């Protein structure tokens, strides 16, 4: 909690600028013309010395985005135009019809607002208080196994907004945020946009678990937060409860004598997308200074529908909760980081809609079987839409991406996520794409 910081005293201007710049980054990523980029932002935000754009909008970390899938947009457009078979494993993008329950919930929401007797402000501004916070608290209890107070919950327009809010509230420019490497590729640019230093901390190589000793070694007096993601994108690793307990014990010990405790920000976007009966525990169950950030976009397999929430650990001291509630709400309001009314008012129905986990698990097993039979080394994810595979013949991820694309198979280079010599595959592809791609992988082994 940043007592007396510039952001807490007068949040509107700096927070709005952070919000605008973050979403210009994301919009640029989606909208830049293919001829100006390898994959998005860098081609649009590469100014000449006389450019009018700000220096902070040219984030060095966005260079990683080039590595994800060089030429992806061009390849995808070409493949879609010629209507010949291809396989796209790059993003967690739906490749099959939307879930009926999600469509029904959104349709019901639109119809409710269109009823002649509906509140005329149905589609107006909604602060998502009262019953909506009760919905969040019930969801956290039901799916995370943690009892939280509704007043410690906050509705956001997805997890990215929740992460920006969390980082804004808990850090000041120049502070450090530790994050597990390999990492989700937008964490570093997000930190750079906010003027904070994202510090990668290596995980355990043998199983991608948190390395508590490495985390302790990385903590400095400037460390203000740790950002974790479990189940992890890109590795699919679920951090066990005992590992999270050890992390909490470490932070409790380190916090002694510090002016502010280290906040643990837990990105749990994929906590319901888990396989083999695994449960992904949350650190808010044990570590007091922790914040859960969630999105329904993954469980609904609808990442374009921006709906999520944040909640504070029930073990956080009451005085800290009061400050956090105040700052979180002020930052959310300054950014208006709230969902559209159509999605937001359908929250309770959408919370019960879950992507077909048995189908994803079956697809995961088929990919693992086919690639291992072809001689590849590949991890078996415990959750998320993703899995990592080592490249053959000593190739870099970047080179293997290009080689596969020539055979109409699109994957993401691991270099963008801290795993050079690897590629990431998404399980949201179709079964037909899997069967098309497996012979290509075998041929290129």
XYZ file of C-alpha atoms in Angstrom:
445
model
C 0.000 0.000 0.000
C 1.610 3.202 -1.132
C 0.925 5.643 1.699
C 1.697 9.188 0.672
C 2.867 8.259 -2.834
C 2.019 10.469 -5.769
C -0.380 7.860 -7.093
C -2.288 7.629 -3.812
C -2.521 11.417 -3.341
C -3.713 12.243 -6.837
C -4.238 9.084 -8.896
C -6.269 10.354 -11.818
C -3.681 11.706 -14.241
C -0.863 9.154 -13.851
C -3.226 6.211 -13.687
C -5.140 7.295 -16.761
C -1.877 7.688 -18.651
C -0.776 4.219 -17.599
C -4.125 2.773 -18.667
C -4.085 4.536 -22.023
C -0.530 3.472 -22.786
C -1.087 -0.148 -21.778
C -4.100 -0.474 -24.012
C -2.447 1.400 -26.872
C 0.175 -1.302 -26.619
C -2.440 -4.047 -26.855
C -4.405 -2.289 -29.587
C -1.223 -1.746 -31.556
C -0.437 -5.406 -31.196
C -3.711 -6.335 -32.836
C -4.076 -3.539 -35.343
C -0.670 -2.820 -36.873
C -0.392 -3.602 -40.590
C 1.347 -6.861 -41.268
C 3.946 -5.278 -43.573
C 5.304 -3.117 -40.744
C 6.088 -5.869 -38.278
C 7.157 -9.358 -37.563
C 4.215 -9.668 -35.213
C 2.679 -6.436 -34.115
C 3.843 -3.663 -31.909
C 7.531 -3.225 -32.660
C 6.858 -2.295 -36.267
C 4.307 0.320 -35.213
C 6.213 1.788 -32.288
C 9.723 2.127 -33.678
C 10.175 5.894 -33.886
C 12.781 7.942 -35.637
C 14.673 10.514 -33.520
C 12.036 13.097 -34.474
C 9.097 10.859 -33.608
C 6.220 12.260 -31.574
C 5.731 9.137 -29.453
C 6.979 8.888 -25.886
C 10.097 6.926 -25.001
C 8.199 4.784 -22.522
C 5.826 3.584 -25.231
C 8.788 1.912 -26.963
C 9.275 -0.860 -24.446
C 12.407 -2.948 -24.946
C 10.486 -5.971 -23.666
C 8.189 -5.807 -26.669
C 11.085 -7.113 -28.714
C 10.120 -10.460 -27.201
C 6.815 -10.229 -29.012
C 8.655 -10.386 -32.321
C 9.955 -13.769 -31.283
C 6.598 -15.360 -30.597
C 5.741 -16.082 -34.185
C 7.703 -14.131 -36.734
C 5.479 -13.456 -39.714
C 2.463 -15.049 -38.021
C -0.090 -12.585 -39.366
C 1.093 -12.976 -42.934
C 1.189 -16.759 -42.722
C -2.240 -16.988 -41.134
C -3.845 -14.656 -43.672
C -2.326 -16.615 -46.525
C -3.450 -19.966 -45.133
C -6.969 -18.746 -44.491
C -7.272 -17.280 -47.985
C -6.192 -20.370 -49.918
C -8.543 -22.542 -47.783
C -6.089 -25.457 -47.649
C -5.510 -27.351 -44.390
C -3.198 -25.796 -41.825
C -2.608 -25.942 -38.075
C -2.480 -22.947 -35.759
C -1.037 -23.622 -32.281
C 0.020 -20.046 -31.503
C -2.610 -18.413 -29.301
C -5.317 -19.589 -26.942
C -7.747 -18.635 -29.670
C -11.067 -20.477 -30.134
C -11.016 -22.722 -33.187
C -14.427 -24.257 -32.657
C -17.950 -22.844 -32.112
C -18.459 -20.870 -28.875
C -19.737 -22.622 -25.792
C -23.574 -22.704 -25.841
C -23.799 -21.709 -22.186
C -21.733 -18.593 -22.801
C -23.812 -17.579 -25.826
C -27.027 -18.142 -23.857
C -25.788 -16.038 -20.940
C -24.824 -13.118 -23.177
C -28.066 -13.364 -25.164
C -30.072 -13.368 -21.942
C -28.165 -10.308 -20.751
C -28.898 -8.386 -23.954
C -32.548 -9.394 -23.872
C -32.897 -8.380 -20.226
C -31.640 -4.909 -21.060
C -33.931 -4.721 -24.094
C -37.080 -5.492 -22.128
C -39.497 -2.516 -22.091
C -39.635 -2.747 -18.319
C -35.858 -2.861 -17.869
C -33.950 -0.112 -16.119
C -33.194 2.543 -18.746
C -29.617 2.621 -17.430
C -29.126 -1.132 -17.925
C -26.420 -0.502 -20.517
C -25.032 2.520 -18.674
C -22.153 2.764 -16.244
C -22.131 -0.013 -13.654
C -19.824 0.016 -10.631
C -20.422 -3.702 -9.978
C -20.962 -3.441 -6.234
C -23.443 -5.259 -4.006
C -24.700 -8.476 -5.576
C -21.819 -8.617 -8.043
C -19.237 -8.696 -5.277
C -21.287 -11.415 -3.584
C -21.064 -13.421 -6.814
C -17.276 -13.061 -6.793
C -16.999 -14.074 -3.148
C -19.140 -17.179 -3.777
C -17.045 -18.074 -6.802
C -13.795 -17.803 -4.838
C -15.253 -20.001 -2.125
C -16.594 -22.564 -4.588
C -13.674 -22.830 -6.991
C -10.669 -21.631 -4.970
C -11.675 -23.068 -1.614
C -11.096 -19.756 0.180
C -13.678 -17.767 2.123
C -13.343 -14.055 1.372
C -15.361 -10.993 2.324
C -17.340 -9.508 -0.553
C -16.013 -6.037 0.260
C -12.521 -7.358 -0.479
C -13.559 -8.309 -4.027
C -13.425 -6.129 -7.142
C -14.859 -6.695 -10.628
C -12.525 -5.894 -13.556
C -12.575 -6.142 -17.331
C -10.350 -9.186 -17.405
C -7.093 -10.253 -15.773
C -4.817 -7.797 -17.608
C -6.717 -4.877 -16.100
C -6.595 -6.587 -12.716
C -2.838 -6.986 -13.020
C -2.339 -3.332 -14.017
C -4.478 -2.245 -11.072
C -2.588 -4.531 -8.672
C 0.809 -3.321 -9.852
C -0.276 0.327 -9.775
C -1.518 0.038 -6.206
C 1.477 -1.874 -4.843
C 4.454 -0.305 -6.638
C 5.982 3.044 -7.497
C 8.239 3.852 -10.490
C 11.666 2.342 -9.969
C 10.424 -0.504 -7.780
C 11.071 -4.137 -8.655
C 8.573 -6.886 -9.389
C 9.883 -10.440 -9.357
C 8.363 -12.858 -11.860
C 9.002 -16.525 -12.556
C 10.987 -17.262 -15.704
C 9.726 -18.624 -18.122
C 7.011 -16.030 -17.977
C 3.916 -14.783 -19.749
C 5.268 -12.481 -22.420
C 3.139 -9.422 -21.528
C 4.358 -9.146 -17.920
C 7.629 -7.419 -18.767
C 6.135 -4.820 -21.160
C 3.410 -4.158 -18.608
C 6.017 -3.414 -15.953
C 7.988 -1.196 -18.316
C 4.882 0.808 -19.150
C 4.328 1.413 -15.435
C 7.946 2.448 -14.889
C 8.793 -0.556 -12.707
C 11.476 -3.164 -13.200
C 10.368 -6.698 -13.988
C 12.991 -9.082 -12.610
C 12.936 -12.637 -14.026
C 13.656 -15.369 -11.488
C 14.488 -18.834 -12.861
C 12.250 -21.752 -11.972
C 13.429 -25.284 -11.309
C 14.524 -26.685 -14.652
C 13.483 -30.247 -13.930
C 9.782 -29.539 -13.377
C 9.184 -25.771 -13.850
C 8.259 -25.411 -10.179
C 9.006 -22.278 -8.155
C 12.614 -22.126 -6.958
C 12.312 -20.673 -3.467
C 16.078 -20.261 -3.048
C 16.348 -18.377 -6.339
C 13.432 -16.185 -5.304
C 15.088 -15.339 -2.000
C 18.348 -14.490 -3.765
C 16.522 -12.128 -6.127
C 14.822 -10.065 -3.392
C 16.343 -6.617 -2.853
C 15.286 -3.529 -0.875
C 13.542 -2.333 -4.079
C 11.413 -5.480 -4.364
C 7.773 -4.543 -3.826
C 5.852 -7.407 -5.393
C 6.140 -10.935 -6.735
C 3.990 -11.918 -9.698
C 3.214 -15.610 -10.091
C 0.999 -17.463 -12.550
C -0.372 -20.896 -11.669
C -1.286 -22.891 -13.657
C 1.597 -21.357 -15.521
C 1.557 -19.978 -19.037
C 3.643 -21.193 -20.866
C 4.735 -24.338 -18.979
C 1.395 -25.645 -17.704
C 2.896 -26.183 -14.252
C 0.618 -26.030 -11.201
C 2.508 -24.817 -8.134
C 1.831 -27.224 -5.245
C 0.368 -25.997 -1.975
C 3.570 -26.839 -0.117
C 5.623 -24.716 -2.523
C 3.279 -21.757 -2.097
C 3.443 -22.272 1.661
C 7.249 -22.079 1.543
C 7.072 -18.937 -0.557
C 4.719 -17.361 1.968
C 7.039 -18.307 4.834
C 9.975 -16.772 2.981
C 8.112 -13.517 2.397
C 6.890 -13.381 6.003
C 10.480 -13.648 7.160
C 11.775 -11.129 4.625
C 9.014 -8.650 5.491
C 10.345 -8.218 9.019
C 11.961 -4.810 9.253
C 10.768 -3.624 5.808
C 8.788 -0.416 5.464
C 6.205 -2.229 3.324
C 5.527 -5.957 2.934
C 6.176 -7.650 -0.379
C 2.829 -8.177 -2.110
C 2.236 -11.506 -3.826
C 0.121 -11.003 -6.954
C -1.325 -14.304 -8.127
C -2.497 -14.488 -11.745
C -4.905 -17.421 -11.645
C -6.401 -17.063 -15.116
C -6.201 -20.812 -15.763
C -7.025 -22.141 -12.288
C -10.114 -23.955 -13.580
C -8.398 -25.263 -16.718
C -6.627 -28.199 -15.074
C -6.167 -31.854 -15.980
C -6.047 -35.254 -14.286
C -8.032 -34.027 -11.297
C -5.317 -31.581 -10.249
C -6.312 -28.621 -8.065
C -4.435 -25.336 -8.410
C -4.188 -23.817 -4.912
C -4.135 -20.075 -4.324
C -1.624 -18.270 -2.109
C -4.397 -16.048 -0.735
C -5.319 -19.061 1.404
C -2.148 -18.697 3.461
C -0.073 -15.571 2.727
C -1.665 -12.404 4.156
C -0.262 -9.883 1.689
C -1.565 -11.503 -1.475
C -4.013 -10.602 -4.223
C -5.845 -13.027 -6.518
C -6.408 -11.889 -10.120
C -8.793 -13.854 -12.340
C -10.488 -13.774 -15.725
C -13.484 -15.734 -16.961
C -12.168 -15.495 -20.522
C -10.163 -18.716 -20.205
C -12.806 -20.884 -18.556
C -15.332 -19.634 -21.162
C -12.772 -19.933 -23.997
C -13.779 -16.389 -24.919
C -10.706 -14.179 -24.344
C -12.361 -11.312 -26.194
C -15.077 -11.065 -23.528
C -13.273 -9.035 -20.893
C -14.633 -10.080 -17.511
C -12.681 -10.851 -14.372
C -12.083 -9.969 -10.774
C -9.584 -9.386 -7.995
C -9.790 -10.273 -4.311
C -7.624 -9.777 -1.253
C -6.374 -12.508 1.033
C -8.756 -12.985 3.969
C -5.653 -13.098 6.211
C -4.528 -9.581 5.315
C -4.532 -7.307 8.386
C -7.660 -5.183 8.530
C -5.756 -1.897 8.400
C -4.019 -3.012 5.210
C -7.342 -4.182 3.761
C -8.873 -0.752 4.333
C -6.029 0.931 2.473
C -6.081 -1.631 -0.314
C -9.845 -1.336 -0.809
C -9.558 2.430 -1.080
C -6.630 2.446 -3.503
C -7.911 -0.435 -5.655
C -11.303 1.185 -6.080
C -9.771 4.579 -6.880
C -7.468 3.080 -9.502
C -10.254 0.983 -11.038
C -12.457 4.069 -11.243
C -9.696 6.217 -12.708
C -9.066 3.612 -15.404
C -12.715 2.540 -15.554
C -11.279 -0.958 -15.574
C -14.727 -2.535 -15.469
C -16.369 -4.938 -17.924
C -19.038 -4.108 -20.462
C -22.539 -4.256 -19.059
C -23.501 -7.168 -21.315
C -20.772 -9.427 -19.915
C -20.777 -7.972 -16.434
C -24.483 -8.418 -15.841
C -24.154 -12.016 -17.043
C -21.397 -12.754 -14.530
C -23.312 -15.250 -12.421
C -24.338 -17.325 -15.455
C -20.891 -17.109 -17.073
C -19.238 -18.284 -13.871
C -20.879 -21.676 -14.359
C -19.684 -22.060 -17.968
C -16.499 -24.079 -18.372
C -14.642 -25.162 -21.473
C -14.767 -28.922 -22.125
C -11.859 -30.080 -19.946
C -12.071 -33.785 -20.963
C -11.772 -32.749 -24.632
C -8.739 -30.550 -23.903
C -7.144 -33.324 -21.859
C -7.743 -35.865 -24.611
C -6.209 -33.462 -27.132
C -3.238 -32.887 -24.831
C -2.677 -36.641 -24.544
C -2.910 -37.098 -28.320
C -0.352 -34.353 -28.954
C 2.006 -35.727 -26.306
C 1.681 -39.261 -27.676
C 2.236 -38.223 -31.289
C 5.214 -35.991 -30.579
C 6.914 -38.476 -28.273
C 6.473 -41.220 -30.858
C 8.199 -38.889 -33.307
C 11.102 -38.497 -30.880
C 10.384 -35.085 -29.356
C 10.902 -34.074 -25.729
C 7.705 -32.431 -24.492
C 6.335 -31.588 -21.068
C 2.894 -32.755 -20.005
C 1.006 -29.694 -18.733
C -1.066 -29.970 -15.577
C -3.230 -27.079 -16.714
C -3.669 -24.082 -19.081
C -4.078 -24.253 -22.850
C -0.336 -24.606 -23.447
C 2.568 -27.010 -23.579
C 6.284 -26.562 -24.309
C 8.327 -28.711 -26.683
C 12.070 -28.791 -27.322
C 13.111 -28.037 -30.872
C 14.793 -30.764 -32.924
C 18.337 -30.779 -34.294
C 19.513 -28.008 -31.982
C 17.333 -25.420 -33.719
C 16.310 -22.222 -31.972
C 12.636 -21.666 -31.405
C 12.737 -18.829 -33.917
C 14.210 -21.050 -36.638
C 11.825 -23.915 -35.955
C 8.857 -21.528 -36.145
C 9.910 -20.537 -39.650
C 10.575 -24.122 -40.701
C 7.179 -25.330 -39.504
C 5.401 -22.389 -41.146
C 6.684 -23.515 -44.526
C 4.682 -26.687 -43.902
C 1.590 -24.749 -42.784
C 2.023 -25.363 -39.050
C 2.134 -22.294 -36.801
C 3.651 -22.339 -33.305
C 5.116 -19.765 -30.879
C 8.838 -19.387 -30.263
C 9.930 -20.104 -26.704
C 12.519 -17.325 -26.804
C 9.730 -14.825 -26.071
C 8.934 -16.606 -22.806
C 12.397 -17.388 -21.490
C 12.706 -20.865 -23.014
C 15.115 -20.637 -25.954
C 15.297 -23.708 -28.144
C 11.646 -24.486 -27.492
C 8.249 -23.764 -28.974
C 4.851 -23.381 -27.326
C 1.739 -25.174 -28.590
C -1.848 -24.245 -27.793
C -4.472 -26.901 -27.149
C -7.316 -24.679 -28.336
C -6.587 -25.779 -31.880
C -8.995 -28.251 -33.445
C -8.518 -32.030 -33.536
C -8.212 -31.757 -37.318
C -5.305 -29.358 -36.880
C -3.587 -31.793 -34.536
C -3.862 -34.654 -37.015
C -2.638 -32.405 -39.840
C 0.379 -31.253 -37.814
C 1.668 -34.493 -36.285
C 3.044 -35.893 -39.581
C 4.737 -32.543 -40.214
C 6.442 -32.650 -36.822
C 7.534 -36.250 -37.486
C 8.949 -35.278 -40.884
C 10.979 -32.415 -39.430
C 12.361 -34.352 -36.486
